[in-house]
Short mmCIF file of C-alpha atoms in Angstrom, two decimals:
data_model
loop_
_atom_site.label_atom_id
_atom_site.label_comp_id
_atom_site.label_asym_id
_atom_site.label_seq_id
_atom_site.Cartn_x
_atom_site.Cartn_y
_atom_site.Cartn_z
CA MET T 1 -149.65 70.04 206.58
CA ASN T 2 -147.35 72.36 204.48
CA ASP T 3 -144.39 69.75 205.47
CA ASN T 4 -146.25 66.77 203.85
CA LEU T 5 -147.00 69.08 200.64
CA THR T 6 -143.33 69.67 200.34
CA GLN T 7 -142.43 65.99 200.69
CA ASN T 8 -145.14 65.05 198.21
CA GLN T 9 -143.90 67.70 195.85
CA LYS T 10 -140.22 66.36 196.15
CA GLY T 11 -141.30 62.78 195.64
CA ASN T 12 -143.24 63.58 192.49
CA GLN T 13 -140.22 65.48 191.25
CA MET T 14 -138.07 62.39 191.86
CA LYS T 15 -140.12 59.91 189.95
CA ASN T 16 -140.74 62.48 186.91
CA SER T 17 -136.76 63.31 186.71
CA VAL T 18 -134.23 60.84 185.33
CA ILE T 19 -131.73 59.31 187.67
CA VAL T 20 -129.34 56.79 186.41
CA ARG T 21 -126.66 54.48 188.40
CA ILE T 22 -123.25 54.08 186.87
CA GLU T 23 -121.57 50.52 185.99
CA LYS T 24 -118.25 49.72 185.25
CA SER T 25 -118.24 47.76 181.98
CA GLY T 26 -114.54 47.09 181.03
CA ASN T 27 -112.55 49.90 181.36
CA ARG T 28 -115.52 52.35 180.67
CA PHE T 29 -118.24 53.47 182.86
CA ASN T 30 -121.99 53.24 181.86
CA ALA T 31 -125.05 54.98 182.89
CA TRP T 32 -128.26 53.12 183.16
CA SER T 33 -131.60 54.32 184.57
CA ALA T 34 -133.86 51.83 186.60
CA ASP T 35 -135.91 50.97 183.57
CA GLY T 36 -132.81 49.48 181.66
CA THR T 37 -132.36 52.83 179.76
CA LYS T 38 -128.47 53.55 178.51
CA TYR T 39 -127.58 57.23 178.73
CA THR T 40 -124.04 56.87 178.78
CA SER T 41 -123.52 58.75 175.48
CA GLN T 42 -125.42 61.69 176.96
CA ILE T 43 -123.19 62.14 180.02
CA GLY T 44 -119.38 63.13 180.01
CA THR T 45 -117.00 60.60 181.09
CA SER T 46 -115.47 62.44 183.56
CA THR T 47 -119.03 63.04 185.37
CA ARG T 48 -119.74 59.34 184.99
CA LYS T 49 -116.56 58.28 186.40
CA GLY T 50 -116.51 60.70 189.55
CA ALA T 51 -119.96 59.44 190.32
CA TYR T 52 -118.89 55.80 190.11
CA LYS T 53 -115.89 56.51 192.43
CA LYS T 54 -117.95 58.28 194.97
CA GLY T 55 -120.77 55.64 194.94
CA MET T 56 -123.75 58.13 193.86
CA ALA T 57 -126.13 58.24 191.41
CA LEU T 58 -126.66 61.09 188.78
CA GLU T 59 -129.89 63.00 188.03
CA GLN T 60 -130.57 64.93 184.85
CA ARG T 61 -131.44 68.68 185.67
CA THR T 62 -132.12 71.78 183.69
CA GLY T 63 -130.34 75.25 183.99
CA LYS T 64 -131.98 78.49 183.85
CA ASN T 65 -130.56 78.79 180.38
CA GLY T 66 -132.41 75.70 179.29
CA ARG T 67 -129.02 73.46 179.25
CA ILE T 68 -129.04 69.86 180.48
CA TYR T 69 -126.49 68.81 182.78
CA TRP T 70 -126.32 65.84 185.45
CA TRP T 71 -125.64 66.19 189.35
CA LYS T 72 -124.63 63.95 191.97
CA VAL T 73 -127.06 62.64 194.10
CA PRO T 74 -127.10 59.90 196.75
CA MET T 75 -127.78 56.39 195.66
CA GLU T 76 -130.91 56.11 197.45
CA MET T 77 -132.71 58.60 195.01
CA PHE T 78 -131.74 56.23 192.24
CA GLU T 79 -132.88 52.87 194.47
CA ALA T 80 -136.34 54.73 195.06
CA THR T 81 -137.07 55.02 191.18
CA THR T 82 -136.27 51.24 190.72
CA THR T 83 -138.74 48.81 189.99
CA PRO T 84 -137.72 46.59 187.18
CA THR T 85 -134.22 44.67 187.91
CA MET T 86 -130.92 46.43 186.27
CA PRO T 87 -130.06 44.43 183.43
CA ASP T 88 -127.51 41.77 183.94
CA MET T 89 -124.10 42.92 181.88
CA SER T 90 -122.17 40.09 182.97
CA SER T 91 -124.35 37.98 180.60
CA VAL T 92 -124.84 39.51 177.36
CA ASP T 93 -127.82 38.20 175.00
CA VAL T 94 -126.05 38.36 171.53
CA PRO T 95 -128.54 37.36 168.84
CA THR T 96 -127.34 34.18 167.28
CA ASP T 97 -130.29 32.96 164.88
CA HIS T 98 -130.11 34.18 161.41
CA ALA T 99 -133.81 35.39 161.59
CA GLU T 100 -133.14 37.36 164.80
CA VAL T 101 -129.84 38.97 163.50
CA LEU T 102 -131.59 40.20 160.46
CA ASN T 103 -134.33 41.85 162.53
CA PHE T 104 -131.91 43.43 164.59
CA ILE T 105 -129.73 44.94 162.07
CA HIS T 106 -132.78 46.32 159.94
CA ASN T 107 -134.45 47.91 162.62
CA SER T 108 -131.34 49.20 164.30
CA TYR T 109 -131.65 52.70 163.07
CA SER T 110 -133.66 53.72 166.17
CA LEU T 111 -130.84 52.91 168.26
CA LYS T 112 -128.69 55.84 166.35
CA PRO T 113 -128.23 58.86 168.67
CA THR T 114 -130.00 61.84 167.33
CA GLY T 115 -126.80 63.77 167.35
CA LEU T 116 -124.97 61.21 165.11
CA MET T 117 -125.45 62.61 161.42
CA MET T 118 -124.79 59.14 159.75
CA ASN T 119 -127.18 57.94 156.71
CA GLU T 120 -129.18 54.74 157.33
CA LEU T 121 -127.35 52.56 155.05
CA LYS T 122 -123.90 53.21 156.84
CA TRP T 123 -125.45 52.72 160.11
CA LYS T 124 -127.20 49.32 159.42
CA TYR T 125 -123.48 48.36 157.70
CA LEU T 126 -121.97 49.54 161.03
CA ILE T 127 -124.26 47.58 163.28
CA ARG T 128 -124.07 44.48 161.09
CA SER T 129 -120.12 44.64 161.11
CA GLY T 130 -120.77 44.55 164.77
CA VAL T 131 -122.82 41.79 165.30
CA ARG T 132 -120.92 39.55 162.97
CA GLY T 133 -117.83 40.21 164.76
CA LYS T 134 -116.10 41.95 161.93
CA ASN T 135 -112.75 44.36 162.68
CA ILE T 136 -114.14 47.80 161.90
CA MET T 137 -112.20 50.79 160.85
CA MET T 138 -114.13 54.20 161.01
CA THR T 139 -112.36 56.58 158.30
CA GLY T 140 -113.14 60.05 157.17
CA PRO T 141 -111.96 63.72 157.96
CA ALA T 142 -111.00 65.14 161.05
CA GLY T 143 -114.03 66.07 163.30
CA CYS T 144 -116.67 64.18 160.85
CA GLY T 145 -117.77 62.19 164.11
CA LYS T 146 -115.84 58.75 163.34
CA THR T 147 -115.18 58.33 167.40
CA MET T 148 -118.88 59.12 168.43
CA ALA T 149 -120.35 56.62 165.55
CA ALA T 150 -117.52 53.80 167.08
CA LYS T 151 -119.14 54.68 170.77
CA ALA T 152 -122.65 54.79 169.57
CA LEU T 153 -121.99 51.18 168.10
CA VAL T 154 -120.64 50.18 171.54
CA ASN T 155 -123.79 51.83 173.29
CA SER T 156 -126.33 50.25 170.90
CA LEU T 157 -124.56 46.59 171.24
CA ASP T 158 -124.98 46.50 174.99
CA ARG T 159 -122.00 44.31 175.13
CA PRO T 160 -118.80 44.72 177.57
CA ASP T 161 -116.94 47.49 176.06
CA PHE T 162 -112.89 48.62 176.65
CA TYR T 163 -111.36 51.88 175.30
CA PHE T 164 -108.03 52.48 174.11
CA ASN T 165 -106.61 55.82 172.76
CA LEU T 166 -103.47 54.58 171.01
CA GLY T 167 -102.74 58.13 169.52
CA ALA T 168 -102.28 59.19 173.14
CA THR T 169 -100.08 56.04 173.94
CA GLN T 170 -96.20 56.66 174.38
CA ASP T 171 -95.52 52.99 175.22
CA PRO T 172 -97.84 50.48 172.94
CA ARG T 173 -95.92 47.62 174.73
CA ALA T 174 -97.15 48.58 178.17
CA THR T 175 -100.68 49.63 176.75
CA LEU T 176 -101.19 46.07 174.96
CA ILE T 177 -99.10 43.66 176.44
CA GLY T 178 -98.04 44.46 180.09
CA ASN T 179 -95.11 45.59 182.29
CA VAL T 180 -92.18 43.99 184.38
CA HIS T 181 -92.02 45.23 187.83
CA PHE T 182 -89.53 44.47 190.52
CA GLU T 183 -90.32 44.62 194.28
CA LYS T 184 -87.50 44.16 196.73
CA LYS T 185 -89.81 41.37 198.91
CA SER T 186 -91.24 39.61 195.70
CA GLY T 187 -88.63 40.65 192.91
CA THR T 188 -89.26 40.62 189.06
CA TYR T 189 -92.70 40.17 188.21
CA PHE T 190 -95.16 40.32 185.18
CA SER T 191 -98.40 42.61 185.26
CA GLU T 192 -100.70 41.85 182.23
CA SER T 193 -102.28 45.07 180.72
CA VAL T 194 -105.97 46.06 180.63
CA PHE T 195 -105.85 45.32 176.95
CA VAL T 196 -104.88 41.38 177.73
CA LYS T 197 -108.19 41.12 179.92
CA ALA T 198 -110.36 42.65 177.19
CA ILE T 199 -109.34 40.41 174.49
CA GLN T 200 -110.09 37.39 176.94
CA THR T 201 -113.80 38.81 177.55
CA PRO T 202 -116.39 36.94 175.10
CA ASN T 203 -118.42 39.47 172.95
CA ALA T 204 -116.44 42.28 174.05
CA VAL T 205 -116.29 45.57 171.82
CA ILE T 206 -112.75 46.91 171.75
CA LEU T 207 -112.50 50.44 170.54
CA LEU T 208 -108.94 51.68 169.13
CA ASP T 209 -109.06 55.18 169.08
CA GLU T 210 -106.65 57.10 166.52
CA LEU T 211 -105.30 53.75 165.15
CA SER T 212 -103.39 56.01 162.40
CA ARG T 213 -101.61 58.04 165.12
CA ALA T 214 -100.18 54.90 167.02
CA HIS T 215 -96.51 53.88 167.11
CA PRO T 216 -95.48 51.24 164.61
CA ASP T 217 -94.99 48.79 167.40
CA ALA T 218 -98.52 48.94 168.20
CA TRP T 219 -99.47 47.94 164.90
CA ASN T 220 -96.80 45.08 164.92
CA ILE T 221 -98.65 43.76 168.43
CA LEU T 222 -102.25 44.11 166.81
CA MET T 223 -101.15 41.99 163.65
CA THR T 224 -102.01 38.81 165.12
CA VAL T 225 -104.84 39.87 167.08
CA LEU T 226 -106.89 41.07 164.30
CA ASP T 227 -105.89 38.23 161.91
CA TYR T 228 -108.94 36.03 161.66
CA GLY T 229 -106.77 33.10 160.94
CA GLN T 230 -104.61 33.50 164.18
CA ARG T 231 -106.34 35.84 166.59
CA TYR T 232 -104.08 35.74 169.45
CA LEU T 233 -101.47 37.78 171.52
CA ARG T 234 -98.09 36.63 172.60
CA LEU T 235 -97.00 37.86 176.13
CA ASP T 236 -93.39 38.28 175.06
CA GLU T 237 -92.32 39.94 178.25
CA GLN T 238 -93.68 37.26 180.17
CA ASP T 239 -91.36 33.96 181.16
CA GLY T 240 -92.44 31.32 178.87
CA GLN T 241 -93.90 33.82 176.42
CA ASN T 242 -97.75 32.61 177.00
CA THR T 243 -100.03 33.15 174.04
CA ILE T 244 -103.33 34.60 174.68
CA LYS T 245 -106.40 33.61 172.49
CA VAL T 246 -108.90 36.26 171.83
CA ALA T 247 -112.31 35.19 173.06
CA ASP T 248 -115.33 34.45 170.88
CA GLY T 249 -117.38 37.36 169.68
CA VAL T 250 -114.92 39.95 170.16
CA THR T 251 -115.16 42.99 168.01
CA PHE T 252 -112.25 45.51 167.29
CA VAL T 253 -113.61 48.83 166.21
CA ALA T 254 -110.61 51.48 165.21
CA THR T 255 -110.78 55.05 164.23
CA ALA T 256 -108.26 56.62 161.51
CA ASN T 257 -107.46 59.97 159.63
CA ILE T 258 -106.20 58.76 156.46
CA GLY T 259 -104.52 61.07 153.70
CA ASN T 260 -101.49 63.57 153.30
CA GLU T 261 -103.38 66.42 155.04
CA TYR T 262 -102.83 64.55 158.41
CA THR T 263 -99.41 65.46 159.18
CA SER T 264 -99.04 63.93 162.56
CA THR T 265 -100.46 60.62 161.15
CA ARG T 266 -98.33 57.62 159.83
CA VAL T 267 -98.69 55.92 156.45
CA MET T 268 -100.86 52.71 157.62
CA ASP T 269 -99.34 49.32 156.93
CA LYS T 270 -101.35 47.50 153.93
CA ALA T 271 -101.60 44.29 155.93
CA LEU T 272 -102.90 46.16 158.88
CA MET T 273 -105.52 47.97 156.73
CA ASP T 274 -106.56 44.52 155.21
CA ARG T 275 -107.43 43.38 158.65
CA PHE T 276 -110.51 45.71 158.88
CA THR T 277 -113.79 46.41 157.22
CA ILE T 278 -113.90 50.01 156.43
CA VAL T 279 -116.67 52.35 157.33
CA GLU T 280 -116.36 55.56 155.65
CA MET T 281 -118.11 58.84 157.52
CA ASP T 282 -119.28 61.24 155.02
CA VAL T 283 -118.76 65.11 155.43
CA LEU T 284 -122.03 66.79 156.38
CA ASN T 285 -123.78 68.94 153.73
CA GLU T 286 -125.33 72.45 154.43
CA SER T 287 -128.69 70.96 155.34
CA GLU T 288 -127.48 68.28 157.59
CA GLU T 289 -124.95 70.54 159.57
CA ASN T 290 -127.87 73.13 160.22
CA GLU T 291 -129.76 70.15 161.63
CA LEU T 292 -127.11 69.14 163.83
CA LEU T 293 -126.26 72.44 165.32
CA THR T 294 -130.00 73.29 165.68
CA TYR T 295 -130.37 69.93 167.80
CA MET T 296 -127.13 70.59 169.81
CA PHE T 297 -127.82 74.16 170.72
CA PRO T 298 -131.59 75.02 170.37
CA HIS T 299 -131.22 78.43 172.30
CA VAL T 300 -128.91 79.90 169.98
CA ASP T 301 -130.62 81.77 167.05
CA SER T 302 -131.36 79.87 164.01
CA THR T 303 -130.48 82.47 161.47
CA THR T 304 -127.06 82.39 162.72
CA LEU T 305 -126.74 78.59 163.16
CA GLY T 306 -127.94 78.44 159.53
CA ASN T 307 -124.96 80.95 158.53
CA VAL T 308 -122.63 78.95 160.55
CA ALA T 309 -123.31 75.92 158.39
CA LYS T 310 -123.45 77.81 154.99
CA ILE T 311 -119.69 78.88 156.04
CA ALA T 312 -118.60 75.33 156.68
CA ALA T 313 -120.04 74.52 153.28
CA LEU T 314 -118.57 77.33 151.38
CA THR T 315 -115.10 76.64 152.74
CA ARG T 316 -115.66 72.68 152.16
CA SER T 317 -116.71 73.39 148.59
CA GLU T 318 -113.64 75.50 147.88
CA ALA T 319 -111.33 72.93 149.47
CA SER T 320 -112.59 70.19 146.85
CA SER T 321 -112.41 72.36 144.10
CA ASP T 322 -109.91 71.81 141.35
CA THR T 323 -108.39 75.78 142.18
CA ALA T 324 -108.82 75.25 145.72
CA ARG T 325 -107.65 78.56 147.75
CA VAL T 326 -107.68 76.51 150.83
CA GLY T 327 -106.53 73.22 152.11
CA SER T 328 -109.46 71.99 154.26
CA GLY T 329 -112.88 72.88 155.09
CA ILE T 330 -114.19 73.80 158.41
CA SER T 331 -114.76 70.66 160.22
CA THR T 332 -118.12 69.90 162.19
CA ARG T 333 -116.16 69.35 165.59
CA THR T 334 -114.97 73.46 165.01
CA THR T 335 -118.61 74.16 164.02
CA VAL T 336 -119.87 72.65 167.16
CA GLU T 337 -117.21 74.84 169.20
CA LEU T 338 -118.11 77.85 167.23
CA SER T 339 -122.12 77.25 168.09
CA GLY T 340 -121.03 76.59 171.72
CA LEU T 341 -119.23 80.06 171.81
CA LEU T 342 -122.34 81.73 170.34
CA PHE T 343 -124.51 79.97 172.99
CA ASP T 344 -121.98 81.50 175.50
CA GLY T 345 -122.73 85.11 174.25
CA PHE T 346 -119.81 85.46 172.03
CA SER T 347 -120.72 87.38 168.47
CA LEU T 348 -120.30 85.20 165.23
CA GLN T 349 -116.98 87.54 164.57
CA GLU T 350 -115.60 86.87 167.73
CA ALA T 351 -116.37 83.03 167.60
CA ALA T 352 -114.65 82.99 164.18
CA GLU T 353 -111.65 85.10 165.32
CA VAL T 354 -110.89 82.44 167.92
CA SER T 355 -112.02 79.05 166.88
CA ILE T 356 -111.53 79.19 163.02
CA TYR T 357 -108.89 81.56 162.00
CA PRO T 358 -106.07 79.86 163.69
CA GLN T 359 -106.79 76.84 161.77
CA TYR T 360 -105.63 78.77 158.23
CA ASP T 361 -102.31 79.69 157.41
CA SER T 362 -101.77 83.78 157.19
CA ALA T 363 -98.81 83.67 154.98
CA GLY T 364 -99.16 85.62 151.91
CA GLY T 365 -101.13 88.56 153.29
CA VAL T 366 -104.38 89.43 151.19
CA ASP T 367 -103.83 86.30 149.12
CA SER T 368 -103.76 84.06 152.40
CA GLU T 369 -106.02 81.21 153.08
CA ARG T 370 -106.80 82.90 156.41
CA THR T 371 -107.70 86.16 154.53
CA PHE T 372 -109.83 84.03 152.32
CA VAL T 373 -111.74 82.42 155.28
CA LYS T 374 -112.19 85.88 156.69
CA GLN T 375 -113.98 87.45 153.73
CA ILE T 376 -116.24 84.24 153.85
CA VAL T 377 -117.06 84.76 157.28
CA GLN T 378 -117.65 88.44 156.73
CA LYS T 379 -120.11 88.06 154.33
CA PHE T 380 -122.61 86.71 157.23
CA CYS T 381 -121.28 89.30 159.80
CA ASP T 382 -122.47 92.54 157.91
CA ASP T 383 -125.33 93.51 155.86
CA GLY T 384 -123.38 92.53 152.79
CA SER T 385 -122.45 96.02 151.63
CA SER T 386 -118.70 95.50 152.32
CA ASP T 387 -115.92 94.78 149.51
CA ASP T 388 -115.95 90.87 149.99
CA LEU T 389 -114.44 88.34 147.82
CA PHE T 390 -118.19 86.86 146.60
CA ASN T 391 -121.16 88.63 145.18
CA GLU T 392 -124.28 87.27 146.39
CA GLU T 393 -124.70 84.92 143.18
CA GLU T 394 -121.51 83.16 143.86
CA VAL T 395 -122.60 82.73 147.43
CA LEU T 396 -125.66 81.13 146.49
CA GLU T 397 -124.11 79.18 143.77
CA ALA T 398 -121.52 77.88 146.38
CA THR T 399 -124.29 77.21 149.13
CA GLU T 400 -126.19 75.01 146.57
CA ALA T 401 -123.34 73.02 145.39
#
């Protein structure tokens, strides 16, 4: 009797939990539940890839501290939850009728992930550009969510998708065209790149991450691929120099950091820039920053998270002023890392010591950028009685700006 009760409890638990199956689409690994809900953006890439390689499913679980994680489980557990058929990703239903496209675009805000802070107009513009097959370039400061927005577009469109980090590519010709190999038995032969396969996939969404960090050779190769009047890639490493046409409906989405503050980026060719529709990501204000951090770290003290948002707002306000004492404000990527440290038991002072201060120059002693930022942080680490750079009225004025 007790054994039967245990089995029933296990069965009910399995029905109530979220279990996903991993499917490979292009060179990405997407996660689907039995009812067709996509969980890709909620699960780390290595977790999804590891489960796929082992032929296992993933189950959503909650740890003792309330944090969600995903655990590999036998595929039989996923199949036990299956009632509807899985969506057929080999044939994607892309809206073509004008009325259907309009309806999809203007009702698409519900598809935006909660953790992506992007206003409704820009999200709809992003979706519209994707549906219409535009080349899209996501711009904005480092750590503002460009790549997250691009990946959210990919997940929302439910199309075959491919990811290429051009900033990490040492050999752009091999990545975008292919390699010539030699084997003793077969001799010399040409092997096409994954990118060649990607551009031949109808309705594919191809993410070109860190385009501004790419080698100029990559830009030259992409010129004809991105040009609406040409849309081809010449395999100049192959005998006969075969020309590959870009398939119908292919959308390219690039991310780029543009500006003098990004020392590792290159000045992008104007002709390449003109091949894209620009979608600029906004820097979050204090309220939006606080909302995001509260969503991501619900178990961290809300007052402390509010202070993190205030610190970020103060540095950004200072960086944009005419008499700026810091070159750049704290990015959202940094505030997320800092909040993660708070979640793991570090104090605000300790978290700032390792995640914020190293980003600012210490040259100049008491007049340095680092000292200035330390004084901002210190205001929120003690009772306010210390001899700081700001008084309460100045802090209030800056945070309300």
